[in-house]
Coordinates of C-alpha atoms in Angstrom, one line a residue:
Chain A
M1134 CA 28.2 -39.1 9.1
S1135 CA 29.2 -39.3 5.1
T1136 CA 28.8 -35.8 4.4
L1137 CA 30.7 -34.9 7.2
K1138 CA 33.5 -37.4 6.2
L1139 CA 33.0 -35.1 2.8
D1140 CA 33.8 -31.9 4.6
V1141 CA 37.0 -33.1 6.1
N1142 CA 38.9 -32.3 2.9
S1143 CA 37.4 -29.1 2.7
Y1144 CA 38.0 -27.9 6.2
R1145 CA 41.6 -28.9 5.8
D1146 CA 42.2 -26.6 2.7
L1147 CA 40.3 -24.1 4.9
L1148 CA 42.7 -24.4 8.0
K1149 CA 46.0 -24.6 5.5
Q1150 CA 44.5 -21.7 4.0
Y1151 CA 43.9 -19.4 7.3
I1152 CA 47.3 -20.6 8.8
E1153 CA 49.2 -19.5 5.9
Y1154 CA 47.4 -16.2 5.2
Q1155 CA 45.2 -15.6 8.3
D1156 CA 43.0 -14.3 5.6
E1157 CA 39.4 -13.1 6.6
Q1158 CA 37.7 -14.8 3.9
A1159 CA 38.7 -18.4 5.4
L1160 CA 37.6 -17.2 8.8
Y1161 CA 34.4 -16.2 6.9
R1162 CA 34.3 -19.8 5.6
A1163 CA 34.8 -21.5 8.6
E1164 CA 32.0 -19.7 10.0
Q1165 CA 29.5 -20.6 7.1
F1166 CA 31.1 -24.5 8.4
S1167 CA 30.1 -24.5 11.7
K1168 CA 26.6 -23.2 10.6
Q1169 CA 26.1 -26.1 8.4
A1170 CA 27.4 -28.4 11.4
I1171 CA 24.3 -27.3 13.3
Q1172 CA 22.1 -27.7 10.8
H1173 CA 23.3 -31.3 10.4
N1174 CA 23.0 -31.9 14.2
I1175 CA 27.0 -32.2 14.6
S1176 CA 27.8 -32.3 17.5
P1177 CA 31.3 -30.0 19.1
D1178 CA 33.1 -33.1 19.5
E1179 CA 32.4 -34.1 15.9
I1180 CA 34.1 -30.6 14.6
V1181 CA 37.1 -30.8 17.2
D1182 CA 38.0 -34.6 15.6
V1183 CA 37.5 -33.1 12.1
Y1184 CA 39.7 -30.6 13.2
I1185 CA 42.5 -32.9 14.8
Q1186 CA 42.4 -35.3 11.4
S1187 CA 42.9 -31.9 9.3
L1188 CA 45.9 -30.7 11.2
L1189 CA 47.7 -34.4 11.4
D1190 CA 47.2 -34.6 7.5
L1191 CA 48.9 -31.1 7.2
Y1192 CA 51.3 -32.0 9.9
P1193 CA 52.4 -35.7 10.0
D1194 CA 55.4 -34.6 12.2
L1195 CA 53.1 -33.3 14.9
S1196 CA 54.9 -33.5 18.2
P1197 CA 53.4 -36.4 20.2
S1198 CA 52.8 -34.4 23.6
V1199 CA 50.5 -32.1 20.7
K1200 CA 48.6 -35.1 19.7
H1201 CA 48.1 -36.0 23.1
S1202 CA 46.7 -32.7 24.3
L1203 CA 44.4 -32.9 21.0
N1204 CA 42.8 -36.1 22.3
F1205 CA 42.9 -34.6 25.8
L1206 CA 40.7 -31.8 24.4
L1207 CA 38.5 -34.6 22.5
E1208 CA 37.5 -36.4 25.6
T1209 CA 36.4 -33.4 27.2
M1210 CA 34.0 -32.2 24.3
I1211 CA 32.4 -35.4 24.3
S1212 CA 30.3 -34.6 27.3
F1213 CA 29.6 -31.3 25.8
G1214 CA 28.5 -32.9 23.0
M1215 CA 26.2 -35.1 24.8
A1216 CA 24.6 -32.0 26.4
Y1217 CA 24.1 -30.6 23.0
Q1218 CA 22.1 -33.6 21.8
E1219 CA 20.1 -33.4 24.8
F1220 CA 19.6 -29.6 24.3
Q1221 CA 18.4 -30.6 20.5
A1222 CA 16.0 -33.4 22.1
L1223 CA 14.4 -30.9 24.4
R1224 CA 14.0 -28.4 21.7
E1225 CA 12.1 -30.7 19.6
K1226 CA 9.9 -31.6 22.3
Q1227 CA 9.1 -28.3 23.7
L1228 CA 8.2 -27.2 19.9
E1229 CA 6.1 -30.3 19.5
L1230 CA 4.4 -29.4 23.2
Q1231 CA 4.0 -25.7 21.8
S1232 CA 2.1 -27.1 18.9
E1233 CA -0.1 -28.9 20.9
I1234 CA -1.1 -26.1 23.0
S1235 CA -1.6 -24.0 19.8
V1236 CA -4.1 -26.9 18.4
A1237 CA -5.8 -26.8 22.1
A1238 CA -6.2 -23.3 22.2
N1239 CA -7.6 -23.1 18.5
M1240 CA -9.9 -25.9 19.7
Q1241 CA -10.8 -24.0 23.2
Q1242 CA -11.5 -20.7 20.8
T1243 CA -14.1 -23.3 18.6
L1244 CA -15.9 -24.5 21.3
L1245 CA -15.9 -21.3 23.2
S1246 CA -17.2 -19.5 20.5
T1247 CA -20.5 -17.5 20.8
T1248 CA -22.4 -15.6 18.6
K1249 CA -23.4 -12.3 19.5
P1250 CA -27.4 -11.9 18.4
N1251 CA -28.8 -9.0 16.6
I1252 CA -31.6 -7.5 19.1
P1253 CA -33.6 -4.8 17.9
N1254 CA -32.7 -1.3 19.6
M1255 CA -30.1 -3.1 21.4
D1256 CA -26.1 -2.4 20.8
L1257 CA -24.0 -5.3 22.0
G1258 CA -19.7 -5.3 22.1
A1259 CA -17.6 -8.1 23.8
I1260 CA -13.9 -8.6 23.8
S1261 CA -12.4 -11.4 25.4
A1262 CA -8.3 -11.7 25.1
P1263 CA -6.2 -14.2 27.1
A1264 CA -2.9 -13.5 28.7
K1265 CA -1.5 -16.6 27.7
Q1266 CA -2.6 -18.9 24.7
M1267 CA -5.6 -20.6 26.5
N1268 CA -8.4 -18.3 28.0
G1269 CA -9.7 -18.6 31.7
D1270 CA -12.2 -16.0 30.7
Y1271 CA -15.6 -17.1 29.1
Y1272 CA -18.9 -15.1 28.0
H1273 CA -21.9 -16.3 26.5
F1274 CA -24.8 -15.0 24.5
V1275 CA -28.2 -16.8 24.4
E1276 CA -31.6 -15.8 23.3
D1277 CA -34.7 -17.3 25.2
E1278 CA -37.6 -18.4 23.8
Q1279 CA -39.4 -14.9 25.2
G1280 CA -37.0 -13.1 23.4
S1281 CA -34.8 -12.1 26.3
L1282 CA -31.1 -12.0 26.1
G1283 CA -29.1 -14.4 28.5
I1284 CA -25.8 -13.0 29.3
A1285 CA -23.0 -15.0 30.9
I1286 CA -19.5 -13.8 32.0
A1287 CA -17.3 -16.1 34.4
D1288 CA -13.5 -16.3 35.5
V1289 CA -11.8 -19.2 36.5
I1290 CA -8.9 -19.0 39.1
G1291 CA -5.8 -19.2 37.7
K1292 CA -4.8 -19.0 33.9
G1293 CA -3.2 -21.2 31.0
V1294 CA -4.3 -24.7 30.5
P1295 CA -5.7 -25.9 34.0
A1296 CA -8.3 -22.8 33.7
A1297 CA -9.3 -23.4 30.3
L1298 CA -10.0 -27.0 30.8
C1299 CA -12.3 -26.0 33.7
M1300 CA -14.0 -23.4 31.4
S1301 CA -14.9 -26.0 28.9
M1302 CA -16.9 -27.8 31.6
I1303 CA -18.6 -24.4 32.5
K1304 CA -19.6 -24.1 28.8
Y1305 CA -21.0 -27.3 28.3
S1306 CA -22.8 -27.4 31.8
M1307 CA -24.4 -23.9 30.4
E1308 CA -25.5 -25.6 27.2
S1309 CA -27.7 -28.3 28.8
F1310 CA -30.0 -25.7 30.8
P1311 CA -32.9 -25.6 29.2
H1312 CA -33.8 -22.5 27.2
S1313 CA -37.4 -21.8 28.4
R1314 CA -36.6 -19.3 31.1
M1315 CA -32.7 -18.5 32.1
E1316 CA -33.4 -17.4 35.6
P1317 CA -30.1 -15.9 36.9
G1318 CA -30.1 -17.3 40.6
V1319 CA -31.3 -20.3 39.1
I1320 CA -28.5 -20.9 36.6
L1321 CA -25.7 -19.6 39.2
E1322 CA -27.3 -22.3 41.5
G1323 CA -26.9 -25.1 38.7
M1324 CA -23.6 -24.1 38.1
N1325 CA -22.6 -24.1 41.5
R1326 CA -23.3 -27.5 42.1
V1327 CA -21.6 -28.6 38.9
V1328 CA -18.1 -26.7 39.8
E1329 CA -18.2 -27.8 43.6
R1330 CA -18.5 -31.5 42.6
N1331 CA -16.2 -31.0 39.7
V1332 CA -13.0 -29.1 40.8
D1333 CA -10.2 -29.5 43.0
P1334 CA -10.8 -27.7 46.4
S1335 CA -8.5 -25.0 45.9
M1336 CA -9.9 -23.9 42.5
F1337 CA -13.1 -21.8 42.0
V1338 CA -15.4 -19.8 39.5
T1339 CA -16.6 -16.4 39.6
M1340 CA -19.9 -15.6 37.5
F1341 CA -22.1 -13.2 36.4
Y1342 CA -25.4 -13.9 34.9
G1343 CA -27.6 -11.4 33.5
L1344 CA -31.2 -11.5 31.7
Y1345 CA -32.1 -8.8 29.7
D1346 CA -36.3 -8.6 29.0
G1347 CA -36.5 -6.4 26.1
R1348 CA -40.2 -6.5 26.3
N1349 CA -40.0 -4.1 29.8
H1350 CA -36.4 -3.2 29.5
E1351 CA -35.5 -5.0 32.9
F1352 CA -32.0 -5.9 33.3
H1353 CA -32.5 -9.3 36.0
Y1354 CA -28.9 -10.3 37.5
S1355 CA -27.1 -12.4 39.8
S1356 CA -23.4 -12.7 40.9
A1357 CA -21.5 -15.8 42.0
G1358 CA -18.7 -13.8 43.8
H1359 CA -18.0 -11.8 40.1
E1360 CA -16.0 -8.8 39.8
P1361 CA -18.8 -5.9 39.8
G1362 CA -19.6 -4.2 36.3
F1363 CA -20.7 -0.7 35.9
Y1364 CA -24.4 0.5 35.0
Y1365 CA -24.1 3.7 32.9
C1366 CA -27.0 6.0 33.4
A1367 CA -27.3 8.6 30.5
A1368 CA -29.8 10.6 32.2
E1369 CA -27.4 11.6 34.6
D1370 CA -24.1 11.2 32.5
A1371 CA -22.6 9.1 35.7
F1372 CA -21.3 5.4 36.3
Y1373 CA -22.4 3.1 39.2
D1374 CA -21.1 0.1 40.2
I1375 CA -23.3 -3.2 39.4
E1376 CA -23.4 -4.4 43.1
A1377 CA -24.5 -8.0 43.7
E1378 CA -23.8 -10.1 46.5
G1379 CA -22.9 -14.2 46.1
L1380 CA -20.5 -16.3 47.0
V1381 CA -18.1 -18.1 44.4
L1382 CA -18.9 -20.9 42.9
G1383 CA -17.4 -24.3 43.8
V1384 CA -17.5 -23.5 47.8
D1385 CA -20.5 -24.2 49.3
R1386 CA -23.0 -26.8 47.5
K1387 CA -26.0 -25.2 49.3
V1388 CA -25.4 -21.4 48.8
T1389 CA -28.5 -19.7 47.0
Y1390 CA -28.2 -16.5 44.8
H1391 CA -30.5 -13.2 45.3
Q1392 CA -31.5 -11.9 41.8
Y1393 CA -31.6 -8.1 41.5
V1394 CA -33.1 -6.1 38.8
Q1395 CA -32.4 -2.9 37.4
Q1396 CA -34.9 -0.6 35.0
V1397 CA -32.8 0.3 31.8
A1398 CA -33.4 3.6 29.8
P1399 CA -33.1 4.6 26.4
G1400 CA -29.0 5.4 25.9
D1401 CA -28.0 3.4 29.5
M1402 CA -25.3 1.0 29.5
V1403 CA -24.4 -2.7 31.5
I1404 CA -20.8 -2.8 31.3
L1405 CA -19.9 -6.5 32.5
L1406 CA -15.8 -7.4 33.0
T1407 CA -13.3 -9.6 34.4
D1408 CA -10.9 -9.1 37.3
G1409 CA -8.3 -8.7 34.5
V1410 CA -9.3 -5.4 33.8
T1411 CA -9.4 -4.4 37.3
E1412 CA -6.3 -6.4 39.0
C1413 CA -4.1 -4.7 36.2
R1414 CA -0.7 -3.8 37.4
V1415 CA 1.2 -0.9 36.0
N1416 CA 4.5 -0.8 37.5
D1417 CA 3.5 -0.4 41.1
R1418 CA 0.3 1.1 40.9
F1419 CA -3.5 -0.7 40.5
I1420 CA -5.8 0.3 37.8
E1421 CA -8.4 2.2 40.0
R1422 CA -12.2 1.7 39.0
E1423 CA -12.7 5.3 38.6
E1424 CA -10.0 5.2 35.9
I1425 CA -12.0 2.4 34.0
C1426 CA -15.0 4.9 34.1
E1427 CA -12.8 7.4 33.2
V1428 CA -11.9 5.1 30.0
L1429 CA -15.1 4.0 29.2
S1430 CA -16.8 7.6 29.1
Q1431 CA -14.0 8.9 26.9
Y1432 CA -14.9 6.2 23.9
K1433 CA -19.0 6.4 24.9
H1434 CA -19.8 8.0 21.6
L1435 CA -18.8 5.0 19.9
S1436 CA -20.5 1.6 19.0
A1437 CA -20.6 -0.6 22.0
Q1438 CA -18.2 -3.2 19.9
E1439 CA -15.6 -0.5 19.4
M1440 CA -16.1 0.8 22.8
T1441 CA -14.7 -2.6 23.9
E1442 CA -11.7 -2.7 21.6
Q1443 CA -10.8 1.0 22.3
V1444 CA -10.9 0.3 26.4
Y1445 CA -8.8 -3.1 25.7
R1446 CA -6.2 -1.4 23.6
Y1447 CA -5.9 1.3 26.2
F1448 CA -5.2 -1.2 29.1
E1449 CA -2.8 -3.4 26.6
R1450 CA -0.9 -0.3 25.9
L1451 CA -0.7 0.9 29.7
Q1452 CA 0.9 -3.0 30.2
D1453 CA 3.0 -2.5 27.5
F1454 CA 0.9 -5.1 25.3
H1455 CA 1.3 -7.8 27.7
L1456 CA -1.7 -8.8 29.4
R1457 CA -0.9 -10.3 32.8
D1458 CA -4.3 -11.8 33.4
D1459 CA -7.2 -12.6 30.9
F1460 CA -9.2 -9.7 29.9
T1461 CA -12.7 -9.9 29.0
M1462 CA -15.6 -7.0 28.9
I1463 CA -19.0 -6.8 27.6
I1464 CA -21.1 -3.7 26.9
L1465 CA -24.8 -3.8 26.4
R1466 CA -26.4 -0.4 25.4
R1467 CA -29.9 0.2 24.9
D1468 CA -30.5 2.4 21.7
V1469 CA -31.9 5.8 22.3
Chain B
M21 CA 8.5 -9.9 46.1
D22 CA 8.3 -12.7 48.2
L23 CA 6.2 -14.3 50.8
T24 CA 7.5 -14.7 54.6
I25 CA 5.4 -17.1 56.2
E26 CA 6.2 -17.3 60.1
V27 CA 4.2 -20.1 62.3
A28 CA 4.0 -20.0 66.2
H29 CA 2.9 -23.0 67.8
D30 CA 1.3 -23.0 71.4
E31 CA 0.5 -26.8 72.0
H32 CA -1.5 -25.9 75.3
E33 CA -3.7 -23.3 73.8
Q34 CA -4.4 -25.2 70.5
V35 CA -4.1 -22.1 68.4
R36 CA -1.5 -21.8 65.6
K37 CA -0.3 -18.3 64.7
V38 CA 0.6 -17.6 61.4
V39 CA 1.9 -14.2 60.4
L40 CA 2.1 -13.6 56.5
I41 CA 4.4 -10.8 55.1
G42 CA 4.4 -10.1 51.4
E43 CA 2.5 -11.2 48.1
I44 CA 0.6 -13.7 47.6
D45 CA 0.3 -14.5 44.0
A46 CA 0.7 -17.8 41.7
Y47 CA 4.5 -18.1 42.5
T48 CA 4.0 -17.7 46.4
A49 CA 0.5 -19.4 46.8
P50 CA 2.2 -23.5 46.8
K51 CA 4.3 -22.3 49.7
L52 CA 1.6 -21.0 51.5
K53 CA -0.8 -24.1 50.8
E54 CA 2.0 -26.3 51.8
T55 CA 2.1 -24.7 55.4
I56 CA -1.7 -23.8 56.1
V57 CA -3.5 -26.9 54.9
P58 CA -2.0 -29.4 57.0
L59 CA -2.1 -26.9 60.1
T60 CA -6.0 -27.2 59.4
E61 CA -6.0 -30.9 59.7
E62 CA -5.6 -31.4 63.7
N63 CA -9.0 -31.6 65.2
G64 CA -9.9 -28.7 67.5
V65 CA -7.0 -26.6 66.6
E66 CA -7.7 -22.8 65.9
V67 CA -5.6 -21.2 63.2
V68 CA -5.2 -18.0 63.2
I69 CA -3.7 -15.9 60.3
D70 CA -2.2 -12.6 60.6
M71 CA -2.8 -10.8 57.1
H72 CA -1.6 -7.4 57.9
A73 CA 1.5 -7.4 56.2
I74 CA 0.0 -8.6 52.9
S75 CA 0.4 -5.8 50.6
Y76 CA -1.1 -8.0 47.4
M77 CA -3.0 -11.1 47.1
D78 CA -4.6 -12.4 44.0
S79 CA -7.5 -15.1 43.3
T80 CA -4.6 -17.9 43.4
G81 CA -4.5 -16.8 47.4
L82 CA -8.1 -16.7 48.0
G83 CA -8.1 -20.7 46.3
V84 CA -5.3 -21.5 49.4
F85 CA -7.6 -20.2 52.0
I86 CA -10.8 -21.9 50.3
S87 CA -9.0 -25.0 50.2
A88 CA -7.9 -24.7 53.9
L89 CA -11.6 -23.8 54.8
K90 CA -13.0 -26.8 53.6
S91 CA -10.3 -28.8 55.3
T92 CA -11.5 -27.1 58.7
K93 CA -15.0 -28.5 58.1
E94 CA -13.3 -31.7 57.2
H95 CA -11.4 -31.9 60.6
G96 CA -13.1 -29.9 62.9
S97 CA -10.5 -27.2 63.3
S98 CA -11.3 -23.5 62.6
L99 CA -9.7 -20.5 60.6
T100 CA -9.7 -16.8 61.7
F101 CA -8.1 -14.0 59.6
M102 CA -6.7 -10.6 61.3
N103 CA -6.7 -7.4 59.8
P104 CA -6.2 -7.7 56.2
Q105 CA -5.3 -4.8 54.2
E106 CA -8.3 -2.5 52.5
R107 CA -7.6 -3.8 48.8
V108 CA -7.1 -7.7 50.5
Y109 CA -10.5 -7.3 52.3
R110 CA -11.8 -6.2 49.0
L111 CA -11.3 -9.7 47.4
F112 CA -12.8 -11.4 50.1
K113 CA -16.1 -9.0 50.0
I114 CA -16.6 -8.9 46.5
T115 CA -16.0 -12.9 46.4
G116 CA -18.7 -13.6 49.1
L117 CA -16.3 -15.0 51.5
T118 CA -16.7 -12.6 54.2
E119 CA -20.1 -14.3 54.6
I120 CA -18.6 -17.6 55.4
M121 CA -15.0 -16.8 56.3
N122 CA -14.0 -15.3 60.0
I123 CA -12.5 -12.2 59.2
Q124 CA -11.6 -9.6 61.9
T125 CA -10.6 -6.1 61.1
D126 CA -10.0 -3.0 63.0
Y127 CA -13.2 -1.9 62.5
T128 CA -15.1 -5.2 63.5
V129 CA -12.4 -6.0 66.3
R130 CA -13.7 -8.8 68.8
G131 CA -10.2 -8.9 70.2
G132 CA -6.8 -8.6 69.0
M133 CA -3.9 -11.5 68.8

């Protein structure tokens, strides 16, 4: 409060200068004064109080009715000042929460990080971008003891913190599977039991698991209700849906997952994605799967990583750089 | 876009007809859950949800219907969906829910509402 008292004198001089000359400079300095007041958390009623004191200093013979009216103004400003203090406290709390969430988001990034393995004759690309600070999408690469590459991609219903918490659970359950042989159907059955036991009834997870065997170039896969990916056949220069039936994780404990197999020829690609890509809405229009294939086709001369980045940028631009859902895409290409 | 929920009770028939109009997303799903799930908590009741006027549904909507389905199993009631639009039906299909939910479309009609 002492700093404000020091300022009463300068405020009074300022007021006097303005009343006498009505000059711009005094107005400018008054503005500076109010900015300083905000910086020092001085409430509106305190400023009115300073104003009344200055006015009484300048005009000691002020009529009693004006004095009363000024006190009346002061009273009404007090509740205003309280609201302002409350606002300040909320703003501090919000900043605190924001920084907590960004710490959590960083932590999540470290937790969910996966290294893209270098596999001979295989070009891999992956991108995952959250709509908000925290990501409800997840992907993971793992090499098993036979040199096969396991790829997991999953999407938790919803966005933000709850989805991210659930995702961390998925990550740890995945890690606990023995790395001897990662059969897609077996993995999804295991994950289904984990999700069913541990999440709220209205929460569920979609997941796709693929296993690429580099020795015979077979891609084995199973899907738990996940958005179908695309298979690019280089010989025909055509995209096909990767069809796979299976119930989402967390609904029925006893469900089993059928395992499919696809022979991968040189130059062929497996493209996996989450529904943040297909459920992308531009104004009132939905992105059709054909459009995704057209965009993929446009960039197919690039490396797998560059392709995922270009496709992401295309959809980001389309949605005015404001993603509505988490976006994840993985591309695996057998080199020629 | 909002979501309108109309519930018609028919005490004798043990059928609860629910007509949904609009969009189901993260904003409207809580309201939907509050209405649908309690209806399924009555033993022997058949809840019939008319979906034809739902122009958009995202995965949060599916979450609500999944918890309603779990509730029917717990309380001995049943749940039927009528005529979802193609885009909405696709969501049930991809997620494998068409296998465990009773969804009747124009092409698989077994009697109207």
